[in-house]
XYZ file of C-alpha atoms in Angstrom:
348
model
C 29.592 -3.402 23.644
C 31.421 -6.671 24.281
C 29.466 -9.200 26.396
C 26.052 -8.125 25.138
C 25.235 -8.143 21.605
C 22.791 -5.691 20.145
C 19.681 -7.785 20.292
C 20.269 -8.740 24.078
C 20.639 -5.024 24.827
C 17.650 -3.952 22.966
C 15.477 -6.960 24.532
C 16.723 -5.967 28.079
C 15.722 -2.238 27.523
C 12.238 -3.141 26.304
C 11.940 -5.283 29.458
C 12.987 -2.369 31.631
C 11.096 0.428 30.025
C 8.753 -0.649 27.238
C 8.903 -0.219 23.454
C 8.948 3.564 23.764
C 12.636 3.581 25.198
C 14.181 3.269 21.750
C 11.165 3.560 19.582
C 11.610 -0.207 18.711
C 8.653 -2.445 18.406
C 6.525 -3.643 21.261
C 7.126 -7.165 19.946
C 10.578 -8.317 19.560
C 11.720 -11.732 18.380
C 13.516 -14.293 20.702
C 15.986 -16.401 18.667
C 14.511 -17.807 15.498
C 11.111 -16.534 16.344
C 9.248 -14.891 13.249
C 7.821 -11.408 13.809
C 5.601 -9.971 11.018
C 3.835 -6.726 10.829
C 0.561 -5.254 9.884
C -1.724 -2.263 10.685
C -4.218 -1.648 13.258
C -7.923 -1.828 13.329
C -9.546 -4.230 10.887
C -6.112 -5.158 9.588
C -4.879 -6.367 13.091
C -8.208 -8.310 13.678
C -7.962 -10.017 10.439
C -4.252 -10.974 10.887
C -4.919 -12.216 14.421
C -8.270 -14.065 13.574
C -7.756 -15.449 10.160
C -4.564 -14.966 8.369
C -2.126 -16.138 11.232
C -4.399 -19.000 12.106
C -4.428 -20.115 8.272
C -0.571 -19.707 8.132
C -0.090 -21.728 11.407
C -2.352 -24.552 10.103
C -0.362 -24.700 6.995
C 3.141 -24.461 8.470
C 2.944 -25.122 12.311
C 4.622 -21.713 12.775
C 3.090 -19.198 14.992
C 4.508 -15.829 14.529
C 4.332 -12.687 16.659
C 2.649 -9.698 15.276
C 3.670 -5.892 15.619
C 1.232 -3.289 14.758
C 2.277 0.024 13.389
C 2.604 2.207 10.321
C 5.284 2.349 7.635
C 7.176 5.435 9.095
C 7.203 3.768 12.350
C 8.472 0.452 10.862
C 11.163 2.508 9.068
C 12.397 4.170 12.279
C 12.502 0.748 14.131
C 14.448 -0.682 11.409
C 17.063 2.017 11.530
C 17.102 2.056 15.240
C 17.836 -1.765 15.500
C 20.409 -1.724 12.517
C 21.031 -3.955 9.487
C 22.622 -6.600 11.625
C 19.775 -7.185 13.859
C 16.400 -6.544 12.332
C 13.304 -6.536 14.722
C 11.287 -8.206 12.013
C 11.455 -11.408 9.915
C 9.138 -10.235 7.048
C 8.153 -6.493 6.812
C 4.964 -5.408 5.026
C 4.493 -1.752 4.211
C 3.806 0.539 1.194
C 6.435 0.540 -1.628
C 7.046 4.190 -0.946
C 8.553 3.162 2.322
C 10.019 -0.113 0.968
C 11.994 1.662 -1.695
C 13.851 3.692 1.116
C 14.921 0.827 3.152
C 15.835 -1.320 0.216
C 18.194 1.224 -1.065
C 19.819 1.480 2.255
C 20.336 -2.457 2.301
C 17.882 -3.602 4.915
C 16.430 -6.394 2.874
C 17.798 -9.396 1.004
C 17.200 -10.348 -2.618
C 14.510 -12.948 -2.559
C 15.527 -16.546 -3.017
C 12.955 -17.529 -5.406
C 13.646 -21.313 -4.724
C 12.014 -20.657 -1.245
C 9.087 -19.081 -2.816
C 7.136 -21.341 -5.182
C 4.326 -19.028 -5.538
C 6.561 -16.013 -6.707
C 6.602 -17.346 -10.141
C 2.840 -16.954 -10.495
C 2.805 -13.384 -9.630
C 1.568 -10.528 -11.962
C 4.440 -8.273 -13.153
C 2.929 -5.378 -11.320
C 3.644 -7.362 -7.896
C 7.383 -7.734 -8.617
C 8.460 -5.170 -11.051
C 9.165 -2.298 -8.641
C 11.177 -4.093 -6.053
C 13.531 -5.885 -8.704
C 13.538 -9.124 -6.876
C 14.061 -7.694 -3.279
C 10.164 -7.965 -2.544
C 6.813 -8.796 -3.698
C 3.682 -6.884 -3.539
C 1.128 -8.971 -1.595
C -1.839 -6.804 -1.624
C -3.079 -4.435 -4.298
C -5.995 -2.095 -3.670
C -6.744 -0.572 -7.016
C -7.699 3.095 -7.145
C -10.036 4.412 -9.959
C -12.425 7.119 -9.904
C -15.317 6.846 -7.480
C -18.326 8.974 -7.564
C -21.878 9.481 -6.501
C -24.201 8.134 -9.063
C -27.008 10.434 -7.846
C -24.986 13.621 -8.024
C -23.368 13.315 -11.497
C -25.462 13.122 -14.734
C -22.548 11.334 -16.716
C -20.158 8.981 -15.151
C -16.496 10.059 -15.549
C -14.367 7.904 -17.856
C -11.021 9.558 -17.800
C -8.751 11.210 -15.087
C -8.976 14.232 -17.493
C -12.634 14.445 -16.591
C -11.480 15.839 -13.065
C -10.177 18.822 -14.959
C -12.339 19.130 -17.917
C -15.876 18.259 -16.744
C -17.484 21.380 -15.439
C -19.889 19.325 -13.462
C -17.187 18.184 -11.183
C -15.769 21.622 -10.493
C -15.786 22.290 -6.551
C -17.044 18.738 -5.935
C -13.806 16.726 -5.940
C -11.786 14.931 -3.219
C -8.379 14.349 -3.068
C -6.004 12.439 -0.794
C -3.418 14.897 0.752
C 0.266 14.759 0.001
C 0.986 12.951 3.073
C -0.865 9.933 1.676
C 0.847 8.053 -1.148
C -2.216 8.545 -3.278
C -1.714 12.240 -3.193
C 1.774 11.702 -4.532
C 0.268 9.536 -7.262
C -2.212 12.109 -8.210
C 0.774 14.640 -8.687
C 2.590 12.298 -10.870
C -0.481 11.338 -12.745
C -1.223 14.884 -13.720
C 2.508 15.245 -14.636
C 2.187 12.034 -16.946
C -1.078 13.011 -18.753
C -0.661 16.566 -19.296
C 3.220 16.895 -19.338
C 6.119 15.046 -20.736
C 6.248 12.217 -18.087
C 5.694 11.248 -14.649
C 8.787 13.480 -13.445
C 7.397 16.594 -15.111
C 6.451 18.012 -11.910
C 6.307 21.567 -13.082
C 3.353 20.792 -15.331
C 1.726 18.513 -12.775
C 1.774 21.323 -10.117
C 0.375 23.771 -12.604
C -2.393 21.450 -13.409
C -3.181 20.938 -9.728
C -3.662 24.818 -9.533
C -6.324 24.687 -12.052
C -8.549 22.271 -10.023
C -9.455 25.104 -7.931
C -10.817 24.291 -4.192
C -10.731 20.738 -3.240
C -11.797 18.409 -0.261
C -8.570 17.045 1.178
C -8.088 13.998 3.401
C -5.285 11.836 4.798
C -7.092 8.578 4.761
C -10.896 8.653 5.108
C -12.514 9.645 1.868
C -15.715 7.734 2.639
C -17.302 10.027 4.995
C -17.113 12.957 2.652
C -18.523 10.682 -0.001
C -21.340 9.395 2.246
C -22.316 12.862 3.288
C -22.255 14.324 -0.263
C -19.468 16.720 0.730
C -17.775 15.684 -2.399
C -19.193 13.928 -5.538
C -16.094 12.393 -7.088
C -12.625 11.339 -5.948
C -9.743 8.901 -6.451
C -11.206 5.798 -4.787
C -10.199 2.451 -3.657
C -12.599 0.020 -5.230
C -12.771 -1.877 -1.998
C -14.021 1.111 -0.140
C -16.522 1.745 -2.855
C -17.765 -1.912 -2.406
C -18.279 -1.145 1.365
C -20.195 2.033 0.720
C -22.466 0.126 -1.707
C -23.028 -2.429 0.764
C -24.388 0.170 3.024
C -26.884 1.177 0.387
C -25.137 4.462 -0.877
C -25.423 5.096 -4.619
C -21.719 5.053 -5.682
C -19.648 3.383 -8.374
C -16.087 3.281 -9.469
C -14.525 3.208 -12.848
C -11.199 2.238 -14.496
C -10.130 5.559 -16.056
C -8.819 5.407 -19.673
C -5.265 6.382 -18.542
C -4.930 3.550 -16.021
C -5.070 2.911 -12.334
C -3.444 4.107 -9.119
C -3.116 1.660 -6.376
C -2.346 1.269 -2.621
C 0.322 -1.565 -2.669
C 1.764 -3.532 0.332
C 5.227 -4.816 -0.447
C 6.530 -7.667 1.619
C 10.314 -7.873 2.321
C 12.568 -10.419 3.842
C 14.756 -8.465 6.355
C 18.547 -9.240 5.913
C 20.058 -11.081 8.792
C 16.832 -12.159 10.313
C 17.455 -15.418 12.459
C 13.912 -16.438 11.402
C 14.987 -16.639 7.816
C 13.346 -19.856 6.867
C 10.083 -19.014 8.779
C 9.868 -15.502 7.082
C 10.188 -17.225 3.736
C 7.304 -19.613 4.536
C 5.137 -16.844 5.545
C 5.647 -14.816 2.584
C 5.021 -17.793 0.241
C 1.702 -18.267 2.245
C 0.749 -14.633 1.653
C 1.476 -14.912 -2.095
C -0.148 -18.247 -2.501
C -3.733 -19.222 -3.292
C -4.987 -19.483 0.213
C -3.373 -16.365 1.564
C -4.691 -14.362 -1.595
C -7.961 -15.785 -1.332
C -8.322 -14.695 2.275
C -7.071 -11.317 1.517
C -9.483 -10.715 -1.372
C -12.555 -11.768 0.379
C -11.594 -9.433 3.427
C -10.393 -6.465 1.805
C -11.705 -6.689 -1.792
C -8.132 -6.415 -2.988
C -6.992 -7.669 -6.425
C -5.157 -11.064 -6.114
C -1.624 -10.665 -7.220
C -1.448 -14.514 -8.096
C -2.389 -15.257 -11.506
C -3.839 -18.828 -10.411
C -6.403 -17.171 -8.064
C -9.803 -16.776 -9.655
C -12.157 -13.976 -8.561
C -15.535 -15.756 -8.101
C -18.372 -14.337 -10.266
C -20.226 -12.932 -7.119
C -17.214 -11.043 -6.206
C -16.348 -9.486 -9.578
C -18.263 -6.226 -9.034
C -16.467 -5.431 -5.899
C -12.959 -6.863 -7.146
C -13.306 -5.664 -10.905
C -9.522 -5.668 -11.426
C -8.096 -9.106 -12.218
C -6.619 -10.979 -15.039
C -5.797 -8.820 -18.023
C -6.875 -5.781 -16.074
C -4.025 -6.051 -14.017
C -1.860 -4.571 -16.765
C -3.567 -1.429 -16.219
C -1.767 0.007 -13.204
C 0.512 3.004 -13.833
C 4.285 2.689 -12.758
C 5.311 5.195 -10.163
C 8.560 6.871 -9.270
C 8.815 6.550 -5.505
C 12.580 7.323 -5.493
C 11.635 10.648 -6.997
C 8.975 11.309 -4.605
C 11.178 10.394 -1.636
C 14.262 12.199 -2.830
C 11.975 15.566 -3.129
C 9.566 14.945 -0.551
C 9.955 18.338 1.428
C 9.808 20.335 -1.612
C 6.826 18.421 -2.962
C 4.886 18.799 0.284
C 5.460 22.423 0.486
C 4.424 23.215 -3.064
C 1.365 20.893 -2.744
C 0.394 22.705 0.383
C 0.912 26.158 -1.115
C -1.726 25.315 -3.614
C -4.318 23.367 -1.460
C -3.358 24.220 2.115
C -1.834 21.990 4.686
């Protein structure tokens, strides 16, 4: 490859055959053009209708948006190579971010370009060690049907020890990061630590039959197929708005969470624009917009949760210390074995 650099070749192939030719994103940056990512459905709509217009109003920059999932972004980054990233700022779950960060796809953040970084809660910065920042946190506690359970749960241990909950439990499966967190949680609270997976798997067996899902727990809760499950507080808020008798609690042992880590791709030609976008997401305006749309906990200490939102966004301030630390490197390094053992217990 002499006359065409890698970017020109990839762009030409996309023009000829579409994104599927090399499994690279449908949107690819022209020189110095910022490409950002989000998920489909309500996420895409919010990014297009609200977040991007807000960012453009503040900075004059109009980024391109690529829609996908973490595993797709990971494949796209590897296909494009470290020297020619298809994105400027990449958002996906920390379980995926950990892999690409280890492979050298992201640059260590220049905090002088991120004024809002200094205002973040530790939970937003600790896992990535300065190479990224969590911009969205969806806390996961224990959700339950108030009309199906006589005494509300208070502890994760209730899922094992409260006979009323037997056979009425929902779990995210092992494909979902919430399933992996649940395994680590069982290992932590009943074993010697998060990495005591032998104890964790043994405790999972004690649960008996459970309802499993990859992402949609709400339908099972709404129909009464389950009475209790690890649940995103924001999703509980949406069910409550629909009139369902549900609630969600912060367990004694702490919270799980869905996180969205934002990383600046090394060698992006839109580096300056990518930093401005990340700082906007982490700043008061971006965090307020995200909180009101998704009921996520603001990661910026300066953002206040209005009183009328505190029932739907109950985790903020001092409660931001209640998130449990996870070992995603452990989960990624043993992913096949973990999935096999999980499925032997619960079925695929």
